[in-house]
Coordinates of C-alpha atoms in Angstrom, one line a residue:
X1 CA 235.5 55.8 -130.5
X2 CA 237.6 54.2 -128.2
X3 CA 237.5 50.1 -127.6
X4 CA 236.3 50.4 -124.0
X5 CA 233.5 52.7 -125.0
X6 CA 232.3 50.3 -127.9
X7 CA 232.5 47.3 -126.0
X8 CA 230.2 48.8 -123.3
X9 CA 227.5 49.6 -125.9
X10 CA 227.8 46.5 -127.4
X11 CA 227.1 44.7 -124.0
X12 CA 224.0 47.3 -123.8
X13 CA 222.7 46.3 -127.2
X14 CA 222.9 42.6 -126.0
X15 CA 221.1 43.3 -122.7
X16 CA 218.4 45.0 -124.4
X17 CA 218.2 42.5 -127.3
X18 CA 218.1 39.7 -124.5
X19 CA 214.8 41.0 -123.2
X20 CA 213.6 42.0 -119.5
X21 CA 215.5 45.3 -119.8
X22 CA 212.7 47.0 -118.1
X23 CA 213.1 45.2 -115.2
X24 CA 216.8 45.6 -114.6
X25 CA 217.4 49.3 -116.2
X26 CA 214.3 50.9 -114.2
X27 CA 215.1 49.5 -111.5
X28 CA 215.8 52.2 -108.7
X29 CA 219.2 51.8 -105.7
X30 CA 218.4 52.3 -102.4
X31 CA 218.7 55.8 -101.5
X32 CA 219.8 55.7 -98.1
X33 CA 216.0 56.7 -96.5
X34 CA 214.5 54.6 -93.6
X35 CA 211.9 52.3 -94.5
X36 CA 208.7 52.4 -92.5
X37 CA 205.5 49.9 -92.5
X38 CA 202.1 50.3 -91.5
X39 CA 200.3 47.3 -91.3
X40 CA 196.2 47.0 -90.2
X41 CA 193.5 44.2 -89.7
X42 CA 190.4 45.9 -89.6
X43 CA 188.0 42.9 -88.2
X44 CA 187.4 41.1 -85.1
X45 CA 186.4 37.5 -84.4
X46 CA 187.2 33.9 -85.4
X47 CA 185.0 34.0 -88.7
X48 CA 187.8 36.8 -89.9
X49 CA 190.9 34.5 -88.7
X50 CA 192.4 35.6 -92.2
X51 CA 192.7 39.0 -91.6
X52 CA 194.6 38.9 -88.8
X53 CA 196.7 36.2 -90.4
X54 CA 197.7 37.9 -92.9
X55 CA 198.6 40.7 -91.0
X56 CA 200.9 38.6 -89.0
X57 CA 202.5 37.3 -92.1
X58 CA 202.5 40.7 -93.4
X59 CA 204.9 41.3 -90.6
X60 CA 206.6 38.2 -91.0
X61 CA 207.4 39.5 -94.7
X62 CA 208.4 42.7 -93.2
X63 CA 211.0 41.8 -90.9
X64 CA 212.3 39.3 -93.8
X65 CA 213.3 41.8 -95.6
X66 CA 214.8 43.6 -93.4
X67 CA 212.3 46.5 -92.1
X68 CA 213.7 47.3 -88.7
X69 CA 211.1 46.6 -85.6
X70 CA 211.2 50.0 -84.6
X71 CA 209.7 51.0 -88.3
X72 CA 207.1 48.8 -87.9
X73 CA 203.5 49.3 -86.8
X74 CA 201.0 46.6 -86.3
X75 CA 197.4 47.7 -85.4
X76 CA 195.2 43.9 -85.2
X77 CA 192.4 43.3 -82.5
X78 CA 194.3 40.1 -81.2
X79 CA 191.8 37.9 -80.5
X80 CA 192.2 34.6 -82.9
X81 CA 195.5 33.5 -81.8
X82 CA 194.2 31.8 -78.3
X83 CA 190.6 32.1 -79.5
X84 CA 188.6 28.9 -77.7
X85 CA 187.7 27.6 -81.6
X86 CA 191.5 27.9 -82.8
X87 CA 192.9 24.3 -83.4
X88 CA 196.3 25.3 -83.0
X89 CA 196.1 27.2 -79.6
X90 CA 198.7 30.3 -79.4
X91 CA 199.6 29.5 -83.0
X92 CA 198.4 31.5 -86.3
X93 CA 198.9 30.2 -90.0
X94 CA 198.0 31.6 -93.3
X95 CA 198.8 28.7 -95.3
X96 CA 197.4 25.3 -94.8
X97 CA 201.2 23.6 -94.6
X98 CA 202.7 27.1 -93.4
X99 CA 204.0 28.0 -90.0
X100 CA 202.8 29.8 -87.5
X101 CA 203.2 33.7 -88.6
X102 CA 202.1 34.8 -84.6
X103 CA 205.4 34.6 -82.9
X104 CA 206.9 37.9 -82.2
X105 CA 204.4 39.7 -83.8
X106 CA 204.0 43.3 -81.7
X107 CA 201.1 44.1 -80.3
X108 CA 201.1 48.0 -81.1
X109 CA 197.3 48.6 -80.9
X110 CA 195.0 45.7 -80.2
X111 CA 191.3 45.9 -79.3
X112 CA 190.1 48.7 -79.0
X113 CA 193.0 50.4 -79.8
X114 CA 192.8 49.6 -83.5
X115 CA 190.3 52.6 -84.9
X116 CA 190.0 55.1 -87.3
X117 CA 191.5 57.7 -85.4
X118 CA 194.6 55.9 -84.0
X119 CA 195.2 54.5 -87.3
X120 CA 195.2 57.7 -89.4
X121 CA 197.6 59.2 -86.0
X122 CA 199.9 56.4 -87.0
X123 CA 199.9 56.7 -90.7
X124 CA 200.6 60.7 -89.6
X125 CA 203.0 60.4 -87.3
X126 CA 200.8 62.4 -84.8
X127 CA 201.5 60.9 -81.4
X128 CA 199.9 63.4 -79.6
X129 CA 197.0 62.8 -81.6
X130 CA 196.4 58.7 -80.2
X131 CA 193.9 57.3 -78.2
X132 CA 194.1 54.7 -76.0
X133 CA 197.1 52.5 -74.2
X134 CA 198.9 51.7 -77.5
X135 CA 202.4 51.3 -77.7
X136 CA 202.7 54.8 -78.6
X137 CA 204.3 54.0 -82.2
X138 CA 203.4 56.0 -85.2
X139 CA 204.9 56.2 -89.0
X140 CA 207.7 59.2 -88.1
X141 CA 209.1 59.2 -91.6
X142 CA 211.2 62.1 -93.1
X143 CA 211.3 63.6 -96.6
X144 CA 213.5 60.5 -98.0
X145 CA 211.4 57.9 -96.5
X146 CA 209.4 55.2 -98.1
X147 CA 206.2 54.3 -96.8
X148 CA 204.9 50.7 -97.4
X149 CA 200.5 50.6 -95.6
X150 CA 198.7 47.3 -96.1
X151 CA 195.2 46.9 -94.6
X152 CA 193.2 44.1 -94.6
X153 CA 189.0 43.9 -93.9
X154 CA 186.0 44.1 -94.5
X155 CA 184.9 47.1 -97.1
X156 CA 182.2 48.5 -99.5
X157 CA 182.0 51.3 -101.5
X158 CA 184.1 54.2 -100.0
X159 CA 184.7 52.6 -97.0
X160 CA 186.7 50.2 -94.7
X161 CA 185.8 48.6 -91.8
X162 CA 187.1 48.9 -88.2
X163 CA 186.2 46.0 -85.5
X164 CA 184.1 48.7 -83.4
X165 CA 180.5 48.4 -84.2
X166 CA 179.5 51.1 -86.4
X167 CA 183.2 53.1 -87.4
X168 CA 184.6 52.5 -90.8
X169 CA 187.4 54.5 -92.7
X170 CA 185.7 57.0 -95.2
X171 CA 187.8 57.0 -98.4
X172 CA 188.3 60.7 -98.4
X173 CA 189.2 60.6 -94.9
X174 CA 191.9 58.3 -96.2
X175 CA 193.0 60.5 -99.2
X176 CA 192.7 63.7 -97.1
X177 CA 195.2 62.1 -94.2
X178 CA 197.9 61.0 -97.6
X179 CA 197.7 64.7 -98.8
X180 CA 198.5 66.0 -95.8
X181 CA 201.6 63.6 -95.5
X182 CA 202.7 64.5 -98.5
X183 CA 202.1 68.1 -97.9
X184 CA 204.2 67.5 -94.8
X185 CA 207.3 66.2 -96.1
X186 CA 206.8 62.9 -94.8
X187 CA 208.2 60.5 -96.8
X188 CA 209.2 60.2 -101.0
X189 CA 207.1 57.4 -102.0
X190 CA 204.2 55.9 -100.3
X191 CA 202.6 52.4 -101.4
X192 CA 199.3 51.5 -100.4
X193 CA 197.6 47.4 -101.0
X194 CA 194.2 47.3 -99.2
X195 CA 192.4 43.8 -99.2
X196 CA 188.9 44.4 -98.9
X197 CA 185.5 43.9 -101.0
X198 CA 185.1 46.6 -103.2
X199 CA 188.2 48.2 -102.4
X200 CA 189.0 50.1 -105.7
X201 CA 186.0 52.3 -104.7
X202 CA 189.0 54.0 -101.9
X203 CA 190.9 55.3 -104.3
X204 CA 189.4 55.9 -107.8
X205 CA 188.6 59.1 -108.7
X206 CA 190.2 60.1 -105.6
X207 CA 193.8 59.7 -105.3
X208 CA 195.5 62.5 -106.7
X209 CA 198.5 61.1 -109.4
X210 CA 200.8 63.7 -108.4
X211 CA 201.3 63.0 -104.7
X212 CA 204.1 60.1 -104.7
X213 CA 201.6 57.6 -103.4
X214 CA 200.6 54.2 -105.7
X215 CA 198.4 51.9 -104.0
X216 CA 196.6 48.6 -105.5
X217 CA 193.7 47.0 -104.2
X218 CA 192.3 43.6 -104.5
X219 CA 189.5 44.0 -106.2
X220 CA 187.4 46.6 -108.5
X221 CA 184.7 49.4 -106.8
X222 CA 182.0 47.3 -107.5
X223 CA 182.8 43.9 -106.9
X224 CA 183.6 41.3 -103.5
X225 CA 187.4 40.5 -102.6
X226 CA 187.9 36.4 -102.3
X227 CA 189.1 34.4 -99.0
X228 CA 191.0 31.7 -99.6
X229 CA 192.8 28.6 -97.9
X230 CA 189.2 27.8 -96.9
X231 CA 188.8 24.2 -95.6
X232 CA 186.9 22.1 -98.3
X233 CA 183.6 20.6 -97.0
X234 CA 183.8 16.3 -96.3
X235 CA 186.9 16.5 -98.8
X236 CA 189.4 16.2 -96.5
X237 CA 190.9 19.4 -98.4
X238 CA 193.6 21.2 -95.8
X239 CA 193.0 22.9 -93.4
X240 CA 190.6 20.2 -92.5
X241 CA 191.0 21.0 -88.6
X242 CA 189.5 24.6 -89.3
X243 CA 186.0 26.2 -89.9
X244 CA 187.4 29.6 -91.1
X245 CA 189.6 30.6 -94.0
X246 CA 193.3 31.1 -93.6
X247 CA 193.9 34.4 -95.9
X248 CA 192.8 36.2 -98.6
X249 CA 193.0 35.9 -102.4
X250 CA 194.2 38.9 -103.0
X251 CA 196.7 38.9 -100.0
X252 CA 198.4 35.5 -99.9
X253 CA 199.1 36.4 -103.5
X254 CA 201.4 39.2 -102.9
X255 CA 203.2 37.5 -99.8
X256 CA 203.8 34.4 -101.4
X257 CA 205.2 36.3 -104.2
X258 CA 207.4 38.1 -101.9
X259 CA 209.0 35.2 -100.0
X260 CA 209.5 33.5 -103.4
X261 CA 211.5 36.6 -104.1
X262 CA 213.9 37.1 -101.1
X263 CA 216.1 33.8 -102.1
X264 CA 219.3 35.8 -103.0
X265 CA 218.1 36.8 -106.7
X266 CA 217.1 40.5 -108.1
X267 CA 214.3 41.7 -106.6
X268 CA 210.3 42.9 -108.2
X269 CA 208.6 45.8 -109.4
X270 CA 205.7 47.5 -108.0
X271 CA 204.7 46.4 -111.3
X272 CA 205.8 42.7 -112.2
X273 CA 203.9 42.2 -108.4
X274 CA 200.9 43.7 -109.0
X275 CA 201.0 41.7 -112.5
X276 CA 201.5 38.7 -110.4
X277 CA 198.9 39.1 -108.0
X278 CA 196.4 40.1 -110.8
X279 CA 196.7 36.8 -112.7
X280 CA 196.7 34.7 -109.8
X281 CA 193.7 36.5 -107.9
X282 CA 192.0 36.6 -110.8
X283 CA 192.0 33.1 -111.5
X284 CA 194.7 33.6 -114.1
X285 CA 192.8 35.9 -116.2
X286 CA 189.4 34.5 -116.5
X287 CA 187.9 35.9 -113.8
X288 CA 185.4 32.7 -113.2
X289 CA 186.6 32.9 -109.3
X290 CA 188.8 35.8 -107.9
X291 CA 188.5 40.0 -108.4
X292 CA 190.1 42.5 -110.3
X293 CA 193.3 43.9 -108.6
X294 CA 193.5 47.2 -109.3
X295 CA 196.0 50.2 -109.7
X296 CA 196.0 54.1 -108.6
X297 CA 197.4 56.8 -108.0
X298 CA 201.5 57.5 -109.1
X299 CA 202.4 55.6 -112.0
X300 CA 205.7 56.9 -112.5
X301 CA 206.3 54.8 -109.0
X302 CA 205.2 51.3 -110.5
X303 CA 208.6 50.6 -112.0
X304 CA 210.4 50.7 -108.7
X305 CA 211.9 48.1 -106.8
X306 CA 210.2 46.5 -104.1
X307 CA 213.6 46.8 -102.0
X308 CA 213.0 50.4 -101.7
X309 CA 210.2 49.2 -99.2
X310 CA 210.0 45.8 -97.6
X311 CA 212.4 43.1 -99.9
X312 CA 215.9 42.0 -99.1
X313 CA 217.6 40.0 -101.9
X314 CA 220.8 39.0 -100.2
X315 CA 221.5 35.7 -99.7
X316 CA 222.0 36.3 -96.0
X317 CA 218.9 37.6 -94.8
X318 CA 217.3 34.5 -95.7
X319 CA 219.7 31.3 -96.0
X320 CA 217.9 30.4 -92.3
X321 CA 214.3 31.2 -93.2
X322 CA 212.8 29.3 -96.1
X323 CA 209.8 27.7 -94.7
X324 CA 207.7 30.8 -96.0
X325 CA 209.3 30.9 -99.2
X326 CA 208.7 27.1 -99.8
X327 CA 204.5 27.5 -99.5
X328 CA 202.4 28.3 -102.2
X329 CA 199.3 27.7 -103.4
X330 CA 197.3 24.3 -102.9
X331 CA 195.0 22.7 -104.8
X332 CA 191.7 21.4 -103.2
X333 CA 190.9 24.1 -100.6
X334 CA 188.2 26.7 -101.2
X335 CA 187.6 29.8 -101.9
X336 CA 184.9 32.2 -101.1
X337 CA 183.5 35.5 -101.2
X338 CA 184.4 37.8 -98.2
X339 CA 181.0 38.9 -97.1
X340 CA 180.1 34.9 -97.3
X341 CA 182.8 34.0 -94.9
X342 CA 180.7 34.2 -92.1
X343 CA 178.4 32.0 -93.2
X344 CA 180.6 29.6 -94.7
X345 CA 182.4 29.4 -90.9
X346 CA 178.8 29.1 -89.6
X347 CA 177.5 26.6 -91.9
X348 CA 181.3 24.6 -91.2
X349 CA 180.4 24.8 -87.5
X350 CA 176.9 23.6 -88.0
X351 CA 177.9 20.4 -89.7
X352 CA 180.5 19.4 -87.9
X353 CA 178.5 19.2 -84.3
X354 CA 177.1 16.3 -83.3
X355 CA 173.5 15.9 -83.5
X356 CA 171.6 16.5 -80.9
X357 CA 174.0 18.5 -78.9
X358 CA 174.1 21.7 -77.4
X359 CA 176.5 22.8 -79.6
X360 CA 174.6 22.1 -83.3
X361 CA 171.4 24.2 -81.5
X362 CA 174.0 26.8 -80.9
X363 CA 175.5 26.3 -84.4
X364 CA 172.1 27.1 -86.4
X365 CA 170.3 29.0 -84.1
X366 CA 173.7 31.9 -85.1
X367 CA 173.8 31.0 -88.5
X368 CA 169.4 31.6 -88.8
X369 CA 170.1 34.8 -86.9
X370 CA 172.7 36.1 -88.9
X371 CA 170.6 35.1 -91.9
X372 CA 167.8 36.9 -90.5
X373 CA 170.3 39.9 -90.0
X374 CA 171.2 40.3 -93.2
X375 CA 167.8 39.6 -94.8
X376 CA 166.1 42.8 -92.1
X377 CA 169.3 45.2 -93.6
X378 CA 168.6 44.7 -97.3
X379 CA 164.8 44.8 -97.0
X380 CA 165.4 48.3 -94.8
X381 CA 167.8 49.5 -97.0
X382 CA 165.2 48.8 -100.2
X383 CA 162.6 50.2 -97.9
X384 CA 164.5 53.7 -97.9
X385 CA 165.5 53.6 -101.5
X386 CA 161.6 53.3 -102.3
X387 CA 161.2 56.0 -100.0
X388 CA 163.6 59.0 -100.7
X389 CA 164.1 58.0 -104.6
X390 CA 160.8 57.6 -105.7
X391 CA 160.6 53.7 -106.1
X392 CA 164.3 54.2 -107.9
X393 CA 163.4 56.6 -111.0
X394 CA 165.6 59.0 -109.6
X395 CA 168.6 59.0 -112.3
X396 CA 171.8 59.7 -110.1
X397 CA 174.2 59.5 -112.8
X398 CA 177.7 58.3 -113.1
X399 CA 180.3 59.3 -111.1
X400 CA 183.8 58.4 -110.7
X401 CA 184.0 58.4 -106.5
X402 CA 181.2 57.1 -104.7
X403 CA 179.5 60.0 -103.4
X404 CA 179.7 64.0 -104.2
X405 CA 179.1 65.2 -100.9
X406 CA 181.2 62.9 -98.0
X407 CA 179.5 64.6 -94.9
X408 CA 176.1 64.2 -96.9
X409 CA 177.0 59.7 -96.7
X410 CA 178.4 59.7 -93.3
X411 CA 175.3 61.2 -91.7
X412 CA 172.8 59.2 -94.0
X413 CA 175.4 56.3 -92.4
X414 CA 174.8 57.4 -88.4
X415 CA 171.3 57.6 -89.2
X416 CA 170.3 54.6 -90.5
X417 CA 172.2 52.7 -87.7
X418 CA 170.7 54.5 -84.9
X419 CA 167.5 54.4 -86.6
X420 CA 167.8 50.4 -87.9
X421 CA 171.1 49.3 -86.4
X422 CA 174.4 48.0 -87.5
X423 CA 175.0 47.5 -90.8
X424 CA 177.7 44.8 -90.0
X425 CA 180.5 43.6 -92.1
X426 CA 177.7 42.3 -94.6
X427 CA 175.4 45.7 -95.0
X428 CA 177.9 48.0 -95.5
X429 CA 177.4 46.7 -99.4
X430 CA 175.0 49.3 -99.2
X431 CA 177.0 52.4 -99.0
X432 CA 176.2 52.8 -102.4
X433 CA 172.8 52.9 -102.0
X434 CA 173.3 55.8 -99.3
X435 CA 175.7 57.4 -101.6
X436 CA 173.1 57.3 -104.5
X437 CA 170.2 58.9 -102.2
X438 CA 172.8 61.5 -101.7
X439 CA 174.4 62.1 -105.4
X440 CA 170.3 62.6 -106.1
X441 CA 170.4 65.8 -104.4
X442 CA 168.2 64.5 -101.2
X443 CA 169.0 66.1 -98.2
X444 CA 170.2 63.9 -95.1
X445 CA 167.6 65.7 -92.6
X446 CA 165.1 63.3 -95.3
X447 CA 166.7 60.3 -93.9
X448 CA 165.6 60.3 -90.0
X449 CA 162.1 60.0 -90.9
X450 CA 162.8 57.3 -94.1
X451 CA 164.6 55.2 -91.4
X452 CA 161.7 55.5 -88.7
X453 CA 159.2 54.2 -91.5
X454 CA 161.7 51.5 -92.6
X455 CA 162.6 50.0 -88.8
X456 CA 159.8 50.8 -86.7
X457 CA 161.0 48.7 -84.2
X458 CA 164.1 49.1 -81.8
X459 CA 167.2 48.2 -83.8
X460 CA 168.4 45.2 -83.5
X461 CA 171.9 43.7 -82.7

């Protein structure tokens, strides 16, 4: 054996002896494909600030590592950044000491714009297929492409919310739309992180292992997703100008991971991020505050590099940019659930008036209304179940998607909100319960007169 081949396999032996040989040998060179991003808030209004801001850092993260603008598509409603409660006018943050994350952010698809069927045109690549006066961009990746989608919103069990009243993202709607890219040719890997309460209900027992996609969510099927930089009440906690939560749990996790990561050094895993996030959403493994991030789909993909999608390790794409890097987590500010960040902005908004002014009758009169919402969609909801389930001793059984039959939950859906009204970012907890009446074999022509009996009167707002 000759000396050069022996001293090579003595520096291997070292390497591996040395530990974190997983991370360096599985790591995977760029292959010369384009990298593309698809990046979606799925909410509206100042009480869902975070989503939007982490959008815009999203982007921010993006462009840092070196995703080129034109492979970039940003689909947010727009309306927090010169919102009338915003503090920091024209500005957006997603950390309490952060910058702003706003500035030349594109606005793609805003308002109405941003909907189910623009956003599965983007993901696509079918331009001929959008709606509306968007830019006109779409995700036009090629057989060597990597795909990097991150949406963040409201959800609950097999579905994702959009800001129009009423339309939400159906899980198999979402799967259906990544088998027919991958059936297309259009990219080599695809990696999907969803923020959203009950998000692991979009993928499990739904995304197929042997499509190329890997996707990780921020929280189990069954349980809420946290917000987080949340001012702390008479603490003086930061963000103490702001009634609404800065970003999510789940979210700020993996984007504060990132900018830690593009200083010049080696860059992640799929895997050693989504082990990152997990202990950190999760509270560092206790689970007492936080969710259970979650993994599906394409394994094999896990060990690759995050450079493939959105990092850039060289010293020169961020010597002039460390304001990102340098924010992490503080201590002091709250955390809450997503479906109670409503209230918790309500409530802020509430205390902080002054008494006896216009604006504290304002501030309670919304927060008793949206109580009184959310108290008329779980009793109607309960009222159904009674209804078509026979008081609940229907057995349904165990299933690893949410429902059987999709078509069978989406019209039990448009029923009940024609019938009782919008279920709102806080009912749509209850797509389970629709998804149950369905798994039990009841047909949806049951539901029109269940939901007549359960909201006799007009629906409401």
């Amino acid at each position: 054996m000759g000396r050069g081949l022996l001293s090579c396999l003595l520096l291997l032996q070292l390497v591996l002896l040395a530990g974190g040989w997983q991370e360096e040998f599985l790591r995977l060179p760029s292959d010369g494909g384009t990298r593309w991003a698809l990046l979606v808030a799925g909410s509206s209004g100042f009480y869902n600030y975070r989503h939007q801001a982490d959008v815009c850092h999203a982007y921010q993260v993006m462009r840092k590592g070196g995703v080129k603008e034109e492979n970039i598509v940003v689909m947010m409603y727009d309306d927090i950044a010169h919102h009338p409660d915003n503090p920091r006018p024209g500005l957006i943050i997603n950390h309490p000491t952060g910058p702003d994350v706003y500035s030349g952010v594109p606005k793609d698809y805003t308002a109405n714009d941003v909907n189910v069927n623009n956003f599965l045109a983007v993901l696509l690549g079918n331009q001929s297929a959008l709606t509306g006066a968007g830019s006109g961009k779409v995700v036009a990746s090629g057989p060597n492409d990597h795909v990097f989608v991150y949406y963040a919103d409201h959800g609950g069990p097999g579905v994702l919310s959009m800001p129009a009243d009423g339309e939400y993202l159906y899980a198999d709607d979402l799967v259906k739309a990544l088998k027919k890219k991958h059936a297309a040719g259009a990219y080599k890997s695809l990696v999907v992180y969803v923020e959203a309460c009950e998000s692991g209900s979009i993928f499990q027992g739904l995304l197929p292992a042997n499509i190329s996609v890997y996707a990780t969510t921020a929280s189990n099927a069954d349980e809420s997703s946290w917000g987080t930089y949340c001012p702390g009440d008479d603490h003086g906690a930061p963000p103490a100008e702001f009634d609404t939560c800065l970003g999510d749990l789940y979210s700020v996790a993996w984007m504060e991971d990132a900018d830690a990561h593009q200083d010049g050094r080696r860059a992640e895993t799929l895997l050693q991020q989504y082990k990152t996030v997990k202990n950190r959403t999760s509270d560092e493994g206790t689970y007492t505050l936080g969710s259970h991030v979650m993994q599906y789909g394409d394994m094999a993909l896990a060990p690759q590099s995050l450079d493939l999608y959105y990092m850039d390790t060289t010293s020169a794409a961020t010597a002039n940019d460390d304001k990102l890097a340098a924010a992490g987590a503080v201590k002091g500010t709250v955390s809450v659930k997503q479906r109670d960040a409503d209230l918790f902005y309500l409530w802020r908004k509430y205390r902080r008036a002054g008494e006896g002014t216009a604006e504290k009758v304002e501030a309670r009169e919304r927060l008793l209304q949206e109580m009184g919402r959310r108290s008329r969609v779980d009793r109607s909801v309960e009222l159904i179940e009674g209804l078509l389930l026979d008081g609940g001793k229907v057995d349904v059984g165990v299933r690893a998607a949410v429902v059987d039959d999709w078509e069978c939950l989406k019209s039990m859906v448009r029923t009940f909100e024609d019938k009782c009204g919008w279920l709102g970012q806080y009912g749509i907890k209850h797509m389970r319960s629709f998804a149950n009446i369905c798994n039990a074999g009841v047909s949806h022509h049951a539901m029109p007169n269940a939901a007549s009996l359960a909201c006799p009167s007009p629906p409401l707002s």
